[in-house]
mmCIF file of C-alpha atoms and ligand atoms in Angstrom:
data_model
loop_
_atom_site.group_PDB
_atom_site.id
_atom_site.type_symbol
_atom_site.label_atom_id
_atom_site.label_comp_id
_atom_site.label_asym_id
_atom_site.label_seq_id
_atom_site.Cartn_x
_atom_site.Cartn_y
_atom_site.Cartn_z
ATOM 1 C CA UNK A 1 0.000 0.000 0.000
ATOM 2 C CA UNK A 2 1.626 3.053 -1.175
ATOM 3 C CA UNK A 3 1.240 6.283 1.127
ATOM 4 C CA UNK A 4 -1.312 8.846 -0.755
ATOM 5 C CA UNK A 5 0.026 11.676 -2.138
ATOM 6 C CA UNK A 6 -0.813 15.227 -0.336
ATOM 7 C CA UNK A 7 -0.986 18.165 -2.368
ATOM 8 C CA UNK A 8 -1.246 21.506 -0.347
ATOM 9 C CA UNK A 9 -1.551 24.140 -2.758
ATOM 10 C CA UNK A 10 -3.890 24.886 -6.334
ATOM 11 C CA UNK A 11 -0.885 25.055 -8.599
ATOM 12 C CA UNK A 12 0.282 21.496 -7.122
ATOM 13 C CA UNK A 13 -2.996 20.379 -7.408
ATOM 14 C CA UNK A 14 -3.140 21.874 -11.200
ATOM 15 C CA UNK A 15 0.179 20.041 -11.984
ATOM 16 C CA UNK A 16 -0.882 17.104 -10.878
ATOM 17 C CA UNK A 17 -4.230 17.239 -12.963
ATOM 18 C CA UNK A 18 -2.057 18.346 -16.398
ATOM 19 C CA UNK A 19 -0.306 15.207 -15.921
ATOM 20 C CA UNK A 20 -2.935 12.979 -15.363
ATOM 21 C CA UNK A 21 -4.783 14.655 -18.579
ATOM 22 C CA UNK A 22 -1.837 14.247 -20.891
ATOM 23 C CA UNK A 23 -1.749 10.541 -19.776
ATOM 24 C CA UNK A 24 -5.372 9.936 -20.789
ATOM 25 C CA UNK A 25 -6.340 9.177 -16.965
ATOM 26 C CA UNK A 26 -10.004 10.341 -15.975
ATOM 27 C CA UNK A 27 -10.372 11.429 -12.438
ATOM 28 C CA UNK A 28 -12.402 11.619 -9.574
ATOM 29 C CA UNK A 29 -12.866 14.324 -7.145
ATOM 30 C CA UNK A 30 -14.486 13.322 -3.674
ATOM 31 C CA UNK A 31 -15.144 16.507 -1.459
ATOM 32 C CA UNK A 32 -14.986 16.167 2.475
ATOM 33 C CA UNK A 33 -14.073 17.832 5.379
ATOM 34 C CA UNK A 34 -11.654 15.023 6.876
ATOM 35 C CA UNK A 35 -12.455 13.114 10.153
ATOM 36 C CA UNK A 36 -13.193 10.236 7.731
ATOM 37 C CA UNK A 37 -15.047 6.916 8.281
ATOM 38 C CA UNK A 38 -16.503 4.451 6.176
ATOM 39 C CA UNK A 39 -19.271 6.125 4.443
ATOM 40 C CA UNK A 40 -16.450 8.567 3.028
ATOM 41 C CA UNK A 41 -14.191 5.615 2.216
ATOM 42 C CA UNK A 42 -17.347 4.164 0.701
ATOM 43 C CA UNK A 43 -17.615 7.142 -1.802
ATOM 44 C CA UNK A 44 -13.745 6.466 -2.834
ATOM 45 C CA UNK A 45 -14.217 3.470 -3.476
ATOM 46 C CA UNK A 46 -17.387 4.429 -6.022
ATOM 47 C CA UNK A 47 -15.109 7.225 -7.249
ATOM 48 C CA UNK A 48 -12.548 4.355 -7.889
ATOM 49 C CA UNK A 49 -15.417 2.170 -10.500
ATOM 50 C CA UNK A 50 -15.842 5.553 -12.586
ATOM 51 C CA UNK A 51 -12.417 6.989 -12.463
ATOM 52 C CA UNK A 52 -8.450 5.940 -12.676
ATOM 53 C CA UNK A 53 -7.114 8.093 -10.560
ATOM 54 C CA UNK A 54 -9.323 9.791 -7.155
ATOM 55 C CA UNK A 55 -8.735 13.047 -5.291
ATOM 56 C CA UNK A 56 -10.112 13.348 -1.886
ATOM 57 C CA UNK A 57 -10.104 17.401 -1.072
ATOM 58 C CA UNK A 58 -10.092 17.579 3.008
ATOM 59 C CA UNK A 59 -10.954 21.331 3.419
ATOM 60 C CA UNK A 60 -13.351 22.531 7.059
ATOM 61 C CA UNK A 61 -14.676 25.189 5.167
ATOM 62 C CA UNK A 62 -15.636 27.824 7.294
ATOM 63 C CA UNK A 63 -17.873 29.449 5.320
ATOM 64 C CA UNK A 64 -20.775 26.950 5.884
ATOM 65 C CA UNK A 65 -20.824 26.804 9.263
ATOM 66 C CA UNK A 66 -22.808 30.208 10.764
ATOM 67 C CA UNK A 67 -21.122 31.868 13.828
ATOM 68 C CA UNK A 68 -22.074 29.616 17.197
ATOM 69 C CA UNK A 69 -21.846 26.081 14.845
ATOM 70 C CA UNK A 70 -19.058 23.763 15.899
ATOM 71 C CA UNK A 71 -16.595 24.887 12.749
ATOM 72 C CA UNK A 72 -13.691 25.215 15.908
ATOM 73 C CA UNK A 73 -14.670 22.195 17.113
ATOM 74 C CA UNK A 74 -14.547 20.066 14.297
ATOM 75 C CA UNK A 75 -12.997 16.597 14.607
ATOM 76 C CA UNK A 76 -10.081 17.363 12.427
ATOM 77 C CA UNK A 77 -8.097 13.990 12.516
ATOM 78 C CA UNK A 78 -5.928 14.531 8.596
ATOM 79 C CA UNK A 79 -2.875 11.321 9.533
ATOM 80 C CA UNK A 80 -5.251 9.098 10.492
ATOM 81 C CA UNK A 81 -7.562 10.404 7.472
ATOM 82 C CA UNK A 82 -4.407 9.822 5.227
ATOM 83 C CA UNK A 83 -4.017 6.032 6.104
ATOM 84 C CA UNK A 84 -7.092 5.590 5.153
ATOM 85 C CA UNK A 85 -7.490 6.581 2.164
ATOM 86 C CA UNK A 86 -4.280 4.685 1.229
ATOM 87 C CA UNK A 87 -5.408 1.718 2.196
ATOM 88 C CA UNK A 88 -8.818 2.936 0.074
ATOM 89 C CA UNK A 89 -6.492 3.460 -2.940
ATOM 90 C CA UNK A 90 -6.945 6.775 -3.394
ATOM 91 C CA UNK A 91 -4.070 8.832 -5.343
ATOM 92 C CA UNK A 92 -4.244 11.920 -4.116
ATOM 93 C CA UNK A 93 -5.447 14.369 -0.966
ATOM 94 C CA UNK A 94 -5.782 18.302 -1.730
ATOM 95 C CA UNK A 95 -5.411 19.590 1.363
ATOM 96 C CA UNK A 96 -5.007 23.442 1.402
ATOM 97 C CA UNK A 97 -4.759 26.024 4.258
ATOM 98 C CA UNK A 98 -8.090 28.357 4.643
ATOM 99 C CA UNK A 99 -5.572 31.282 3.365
ATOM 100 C CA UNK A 100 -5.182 29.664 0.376
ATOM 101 C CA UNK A 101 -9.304 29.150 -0.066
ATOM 102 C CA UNK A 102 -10.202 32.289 0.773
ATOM 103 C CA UNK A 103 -6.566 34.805 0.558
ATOM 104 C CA UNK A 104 -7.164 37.985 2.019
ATOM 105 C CA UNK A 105 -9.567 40.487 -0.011
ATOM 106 C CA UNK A 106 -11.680 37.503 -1.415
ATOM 107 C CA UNK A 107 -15.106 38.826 -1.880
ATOM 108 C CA UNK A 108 -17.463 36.177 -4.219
ATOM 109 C CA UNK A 109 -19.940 34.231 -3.146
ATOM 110 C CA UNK A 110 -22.096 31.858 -4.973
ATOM 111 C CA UNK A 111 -25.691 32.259 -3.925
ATOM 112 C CA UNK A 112 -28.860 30.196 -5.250
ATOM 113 C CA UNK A 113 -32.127 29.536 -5.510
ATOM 114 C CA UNK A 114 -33.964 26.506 -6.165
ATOM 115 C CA UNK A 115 -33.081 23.510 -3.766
ATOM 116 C CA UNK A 116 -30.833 25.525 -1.550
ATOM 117 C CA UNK A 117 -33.678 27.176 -0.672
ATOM 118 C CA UNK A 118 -36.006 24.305 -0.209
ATOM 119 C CA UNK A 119 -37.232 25.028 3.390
ATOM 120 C CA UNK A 120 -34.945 22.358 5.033
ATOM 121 C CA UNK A 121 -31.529 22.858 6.276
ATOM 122 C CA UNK A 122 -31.997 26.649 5.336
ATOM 123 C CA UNK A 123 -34.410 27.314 7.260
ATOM 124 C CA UNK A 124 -32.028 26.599 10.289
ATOM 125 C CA UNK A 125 -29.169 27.501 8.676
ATOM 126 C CA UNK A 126 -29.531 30.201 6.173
ATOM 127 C CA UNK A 127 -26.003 31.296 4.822
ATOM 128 C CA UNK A 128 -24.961 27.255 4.947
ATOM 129 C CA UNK A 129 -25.622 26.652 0.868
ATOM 130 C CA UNK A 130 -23.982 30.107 -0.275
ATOM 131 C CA UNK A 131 -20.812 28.244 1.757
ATOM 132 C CA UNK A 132 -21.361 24.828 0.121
ATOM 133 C CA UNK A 133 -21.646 25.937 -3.607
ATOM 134 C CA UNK A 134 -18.829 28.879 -2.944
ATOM 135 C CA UNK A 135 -16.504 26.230 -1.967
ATOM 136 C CA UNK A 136 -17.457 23.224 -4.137
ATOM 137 C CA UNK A 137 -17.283 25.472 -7.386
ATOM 138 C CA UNK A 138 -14.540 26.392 -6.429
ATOM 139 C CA UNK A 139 -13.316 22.446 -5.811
ATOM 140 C CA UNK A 140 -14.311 21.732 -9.569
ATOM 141 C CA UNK A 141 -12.677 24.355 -10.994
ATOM 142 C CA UNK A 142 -9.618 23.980 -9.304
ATOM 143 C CA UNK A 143 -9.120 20.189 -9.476
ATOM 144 C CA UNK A 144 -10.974 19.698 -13.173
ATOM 145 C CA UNK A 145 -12.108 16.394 -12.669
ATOM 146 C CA UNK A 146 -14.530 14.093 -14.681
ATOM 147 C CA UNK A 147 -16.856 13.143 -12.125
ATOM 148 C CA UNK A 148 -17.360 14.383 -8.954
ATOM 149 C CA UNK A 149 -19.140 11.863 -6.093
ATOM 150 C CA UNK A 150 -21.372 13.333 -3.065
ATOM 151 C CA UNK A 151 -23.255 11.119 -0.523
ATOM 152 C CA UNK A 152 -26.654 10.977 -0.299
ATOM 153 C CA UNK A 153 -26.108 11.415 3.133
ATOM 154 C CA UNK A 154 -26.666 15.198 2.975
ATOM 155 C CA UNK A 155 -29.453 15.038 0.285
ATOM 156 C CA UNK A 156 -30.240 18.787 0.252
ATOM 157 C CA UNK A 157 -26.557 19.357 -0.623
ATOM 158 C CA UNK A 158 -26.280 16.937 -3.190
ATOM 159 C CA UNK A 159 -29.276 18.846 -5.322
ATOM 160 C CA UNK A 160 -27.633 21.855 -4.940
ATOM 161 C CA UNK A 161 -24.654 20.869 -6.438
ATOM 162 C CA UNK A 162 -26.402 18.959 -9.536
ATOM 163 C CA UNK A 163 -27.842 22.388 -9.689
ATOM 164 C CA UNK A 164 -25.080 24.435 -9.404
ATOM 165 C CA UNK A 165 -23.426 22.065 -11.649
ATOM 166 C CA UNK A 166 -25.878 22.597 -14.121
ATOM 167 C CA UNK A 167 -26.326 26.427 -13.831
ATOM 168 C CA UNK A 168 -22.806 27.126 -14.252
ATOM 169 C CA UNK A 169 -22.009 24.627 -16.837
ATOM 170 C CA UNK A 170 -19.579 22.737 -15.305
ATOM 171 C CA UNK A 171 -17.942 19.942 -16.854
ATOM 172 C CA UNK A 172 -18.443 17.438 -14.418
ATOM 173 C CA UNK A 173 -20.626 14.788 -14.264
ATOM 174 C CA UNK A 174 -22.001 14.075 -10.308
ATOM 175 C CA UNK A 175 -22.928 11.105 -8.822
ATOM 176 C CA UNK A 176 -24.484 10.695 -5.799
ATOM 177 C CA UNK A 177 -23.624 7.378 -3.199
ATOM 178 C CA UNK A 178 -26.246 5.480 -1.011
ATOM 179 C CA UNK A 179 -25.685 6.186 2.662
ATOM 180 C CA UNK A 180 -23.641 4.108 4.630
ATOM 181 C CA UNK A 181 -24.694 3.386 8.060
ATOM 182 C CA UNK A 182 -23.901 1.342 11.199
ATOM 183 C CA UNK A 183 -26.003 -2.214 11.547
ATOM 184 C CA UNK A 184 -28.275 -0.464 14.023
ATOM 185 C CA UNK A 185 -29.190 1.850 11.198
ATOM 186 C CA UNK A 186 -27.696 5.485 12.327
ATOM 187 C CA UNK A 187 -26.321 6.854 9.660
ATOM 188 C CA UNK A 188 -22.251 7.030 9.586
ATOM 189 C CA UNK A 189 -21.395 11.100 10.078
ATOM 190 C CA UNK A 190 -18.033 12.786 11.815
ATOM 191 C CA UNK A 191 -20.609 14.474 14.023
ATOM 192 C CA UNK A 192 -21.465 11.017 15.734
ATOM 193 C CA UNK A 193 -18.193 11.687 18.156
ATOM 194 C CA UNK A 194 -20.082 14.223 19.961
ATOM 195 C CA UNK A 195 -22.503 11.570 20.780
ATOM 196 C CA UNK A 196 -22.450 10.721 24.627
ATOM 197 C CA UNK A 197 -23.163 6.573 24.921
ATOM 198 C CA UNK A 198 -26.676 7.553 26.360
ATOM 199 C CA UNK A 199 -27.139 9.577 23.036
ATOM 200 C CA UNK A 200 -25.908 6.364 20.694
ATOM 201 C CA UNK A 201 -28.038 4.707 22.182
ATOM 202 C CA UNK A 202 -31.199 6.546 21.009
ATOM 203 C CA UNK A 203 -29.647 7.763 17.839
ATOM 204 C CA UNK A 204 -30.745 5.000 15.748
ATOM 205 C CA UNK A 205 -34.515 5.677 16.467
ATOM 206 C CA UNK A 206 -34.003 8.470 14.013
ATOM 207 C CA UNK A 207 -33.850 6.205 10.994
ATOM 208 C CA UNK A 208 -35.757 3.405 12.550
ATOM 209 C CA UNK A 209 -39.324 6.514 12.595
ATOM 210 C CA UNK A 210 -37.852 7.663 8.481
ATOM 211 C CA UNK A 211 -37.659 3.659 7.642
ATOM 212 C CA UNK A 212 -41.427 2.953 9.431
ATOM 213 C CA UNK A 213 -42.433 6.137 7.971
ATOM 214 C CA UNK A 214 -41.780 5.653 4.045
ATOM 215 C CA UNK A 215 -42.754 2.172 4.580
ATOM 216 C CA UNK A 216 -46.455 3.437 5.578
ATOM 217 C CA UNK A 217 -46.522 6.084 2.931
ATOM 218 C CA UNK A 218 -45.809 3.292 0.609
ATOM 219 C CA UNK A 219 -49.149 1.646 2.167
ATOM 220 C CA UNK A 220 -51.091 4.856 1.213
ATOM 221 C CA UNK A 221 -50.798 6.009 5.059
ATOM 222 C CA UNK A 222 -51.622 10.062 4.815
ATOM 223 C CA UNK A 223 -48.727 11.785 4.742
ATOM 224 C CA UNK A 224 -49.795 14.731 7.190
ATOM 225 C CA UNK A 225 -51.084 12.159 9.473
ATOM 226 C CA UNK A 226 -47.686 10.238 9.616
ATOM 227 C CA UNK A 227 -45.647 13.333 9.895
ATOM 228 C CA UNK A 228 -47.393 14.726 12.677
ATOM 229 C CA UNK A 229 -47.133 11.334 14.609
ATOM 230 C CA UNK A 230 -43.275 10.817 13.518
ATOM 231 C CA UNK A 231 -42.414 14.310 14.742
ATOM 232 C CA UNK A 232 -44.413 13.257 18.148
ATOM 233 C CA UNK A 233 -42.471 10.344 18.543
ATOM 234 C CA UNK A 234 -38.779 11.466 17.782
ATOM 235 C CA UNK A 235 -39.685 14.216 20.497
ATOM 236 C CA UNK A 236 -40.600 11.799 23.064
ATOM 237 C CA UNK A 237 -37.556 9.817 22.100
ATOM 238 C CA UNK A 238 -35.462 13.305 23.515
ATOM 239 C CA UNK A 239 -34.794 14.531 19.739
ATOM 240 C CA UNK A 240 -35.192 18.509 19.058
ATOM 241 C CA UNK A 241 -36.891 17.896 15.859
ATOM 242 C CA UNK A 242 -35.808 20.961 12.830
ATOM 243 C CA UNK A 243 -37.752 19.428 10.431
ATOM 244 C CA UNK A 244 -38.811 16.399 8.929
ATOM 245 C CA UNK A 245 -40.670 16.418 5.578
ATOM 246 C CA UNK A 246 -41.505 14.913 2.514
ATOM 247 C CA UNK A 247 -40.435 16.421 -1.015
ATOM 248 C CA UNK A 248 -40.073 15.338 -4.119
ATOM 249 C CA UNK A 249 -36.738 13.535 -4.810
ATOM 250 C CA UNK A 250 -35.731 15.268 -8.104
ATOM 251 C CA UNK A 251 -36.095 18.899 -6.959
ATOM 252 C CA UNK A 252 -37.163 19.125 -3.449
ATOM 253 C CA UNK A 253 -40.334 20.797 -4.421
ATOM 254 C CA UNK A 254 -43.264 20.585 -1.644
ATOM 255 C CA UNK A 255 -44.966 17.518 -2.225
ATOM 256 C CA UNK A 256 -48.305 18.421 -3.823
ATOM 257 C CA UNK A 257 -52.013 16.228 -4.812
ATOM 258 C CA UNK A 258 -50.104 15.971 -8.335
ATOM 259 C CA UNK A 259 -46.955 15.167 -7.459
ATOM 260 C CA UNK A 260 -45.464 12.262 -9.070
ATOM 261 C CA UNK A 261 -41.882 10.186 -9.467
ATOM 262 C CA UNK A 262 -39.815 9.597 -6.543
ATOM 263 C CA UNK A 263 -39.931 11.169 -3.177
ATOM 264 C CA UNK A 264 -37.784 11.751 -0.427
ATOM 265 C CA UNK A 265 -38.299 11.849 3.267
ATOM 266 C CA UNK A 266 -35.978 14.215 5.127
ATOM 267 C CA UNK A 267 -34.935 14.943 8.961
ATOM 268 C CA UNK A 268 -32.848 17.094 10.688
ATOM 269 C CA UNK A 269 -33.434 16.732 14.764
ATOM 270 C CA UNK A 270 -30.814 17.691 17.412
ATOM 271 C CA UNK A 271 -29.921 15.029 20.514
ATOM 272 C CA UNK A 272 -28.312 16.707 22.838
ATOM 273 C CA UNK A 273 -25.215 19.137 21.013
ATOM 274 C CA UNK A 274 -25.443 17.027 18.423
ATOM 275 C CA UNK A 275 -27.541 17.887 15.065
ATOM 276 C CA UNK A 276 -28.122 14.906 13.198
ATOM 277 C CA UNK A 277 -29.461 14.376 9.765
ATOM 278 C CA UNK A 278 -31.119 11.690 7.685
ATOM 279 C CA UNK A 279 -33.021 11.292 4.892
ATOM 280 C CA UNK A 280 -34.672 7.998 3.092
ATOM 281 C CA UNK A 281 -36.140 7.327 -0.189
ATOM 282 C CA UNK A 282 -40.418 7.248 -0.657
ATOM 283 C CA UNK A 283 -41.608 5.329 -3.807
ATOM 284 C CA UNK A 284 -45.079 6.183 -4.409
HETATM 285 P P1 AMP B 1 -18.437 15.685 5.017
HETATM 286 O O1 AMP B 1 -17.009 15.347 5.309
HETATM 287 O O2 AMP B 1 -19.366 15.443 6.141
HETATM 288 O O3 AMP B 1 -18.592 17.039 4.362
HETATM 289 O O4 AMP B 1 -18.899 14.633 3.906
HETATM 290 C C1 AMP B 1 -18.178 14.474 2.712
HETATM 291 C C2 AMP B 1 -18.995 13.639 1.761
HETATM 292 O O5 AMP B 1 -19.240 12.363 2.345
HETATM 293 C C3 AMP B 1 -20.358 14.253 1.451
HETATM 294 O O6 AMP B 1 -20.642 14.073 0.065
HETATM 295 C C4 AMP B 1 -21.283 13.460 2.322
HETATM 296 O O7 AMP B 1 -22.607 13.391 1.826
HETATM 297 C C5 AMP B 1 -20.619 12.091 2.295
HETATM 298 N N1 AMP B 1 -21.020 11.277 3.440
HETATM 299 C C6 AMP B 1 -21.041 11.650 4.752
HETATM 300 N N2 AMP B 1 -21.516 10.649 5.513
HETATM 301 C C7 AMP B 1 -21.804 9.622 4.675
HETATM 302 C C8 AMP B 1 -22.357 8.309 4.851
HETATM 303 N N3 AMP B 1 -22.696 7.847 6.052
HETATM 304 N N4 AMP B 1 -22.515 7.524 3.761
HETATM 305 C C9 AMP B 1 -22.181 7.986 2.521
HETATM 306 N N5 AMP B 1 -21.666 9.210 2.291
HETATM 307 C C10 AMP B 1 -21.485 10.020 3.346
#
């Protein structure tokens, strides 16, 4: 297993992509802010099936977290992060300094519409997206790559970026990765260190209500009806419920009498310090 190469700057990052282009390689970029587990290593090793060589950028990028959100406290964990992702195979880690993100006098900001503003995670966190697509166009242009894989995981995010994608005519295909999660269902996230034992404990009845949920949606079960009771029950269970709502997959348009195509139930609930989210797929 050869130890993965780190590239700290955008011109050594730029070299490195020139080279692989004049050798015919196609590459993968796979975005994350470090403290990896195995739902990240599980999106390298997707990246790996579309692309010859993968990048994994490991950048806390402060400008998605609002004053007050844990950006300082961050698990940042980058040699252990490294190991892993040479055992995973990757080639390469970009790994810059915030300086060289956002040098003094930087001033742009990319700001959208559509399913940034979907009433979800914006609602609670309403400068988060402008962060996300600022730094992830940013990603693309810098590192060039082919494809571009984003979990599932944060479902909201990964519609933005098809849409940003899109709007900006980006040459990068995105694919989006199933969530990985632990046997008793929670879903794998760097945030699940803050979780006390007490906490773990109850953190899988998050997924356990979205599972039950979708499944009695798929029944016909009304959808108010099933909210309302969800939302009841996560409460009782100690959660701080955000929101949890169904949308339609594609878009994340309110789900309406005509709606039609593939849904998705969403929840963000805190437990404790720790804000948690999950999200499942509804076939009607
Ligand atoms: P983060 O480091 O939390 O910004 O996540 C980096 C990427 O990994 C994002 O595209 C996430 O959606 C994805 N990701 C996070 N947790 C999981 C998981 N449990 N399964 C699959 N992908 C995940």
């Amino acid at each position: 297993m050869g130890a993965v190469k780190v590239l700290e700057s955008v011109a050594a990052l730029r070299v490195q992509r020139a080279a692989w282009r004049v050798a015919g390689e196609r590459v993968a970029l796979v975005p994350t802010m470090g403290a990896l587990h195995q739902g990240h290593i599980s999106l390298v090793q997707l990246a790996r099936l579309h692309a010859t060589r993968v990048v994994v950028s490991i950048f806390v990028n402060p400008t998605q977290f609002a004053p007050g959100e844990d950006f300082a406290a961050y698990p940042r964990t980058f040699e252990g992060d490294c190991a892993m992702l040479a055992a995973a195979g990757a080639d390469a880690v970009f790994h810059p300094g915030v300086e060289m993100i956002y040098p003094d006098g930087f001033a742009t900001s990319v700001e959208m519409r559509g399913p940034a503003v979907a009433g979800l995670e914006d609602l609670v966190r309403p400068t988060h997206f402008a962060g996300v697509a600022t730094i992830v166009a940013k990603l693309l242009i810098q590192a060039a790559p082919d494809v571009a894989v984003f979990g599932e995981k944060d479902f909201q995010q990964l519609a933005v970026i098809r849409r940003l994608v899109l709007d900006l005519d980006l040459p990068v295909e995105i694919i989006g990765a199933p969530t990985l999660r632990d046997p008793d269902g929670l879903a794998l996230s760097s945030r699940n260190a803050y979780l006390s034992e007490a906490e773990r404990a109850i953190a899988p009845r998050l997924h356990a209500c979205l599972a039950r949920v979708a499944d009695d949606l798929q029944k016909g079960g009304s959808a108010k009806r099933l909210l309302d009771e969800a939302r009841a029950e996560m409460t009782a269970a100690g959660f701080a419920v955000d929101y949890l709502e169904l949308r339609q997959a594609r878009d994340l348009a309110p789900v309406t009498q005509k709606s039609a195509g593939p849904m998705r139930l969403l929840v963000a609930a805190k437990l404790g310090r720790t804000r948690l989210i999950d999200n499942v797929a509804v076939d009607l």
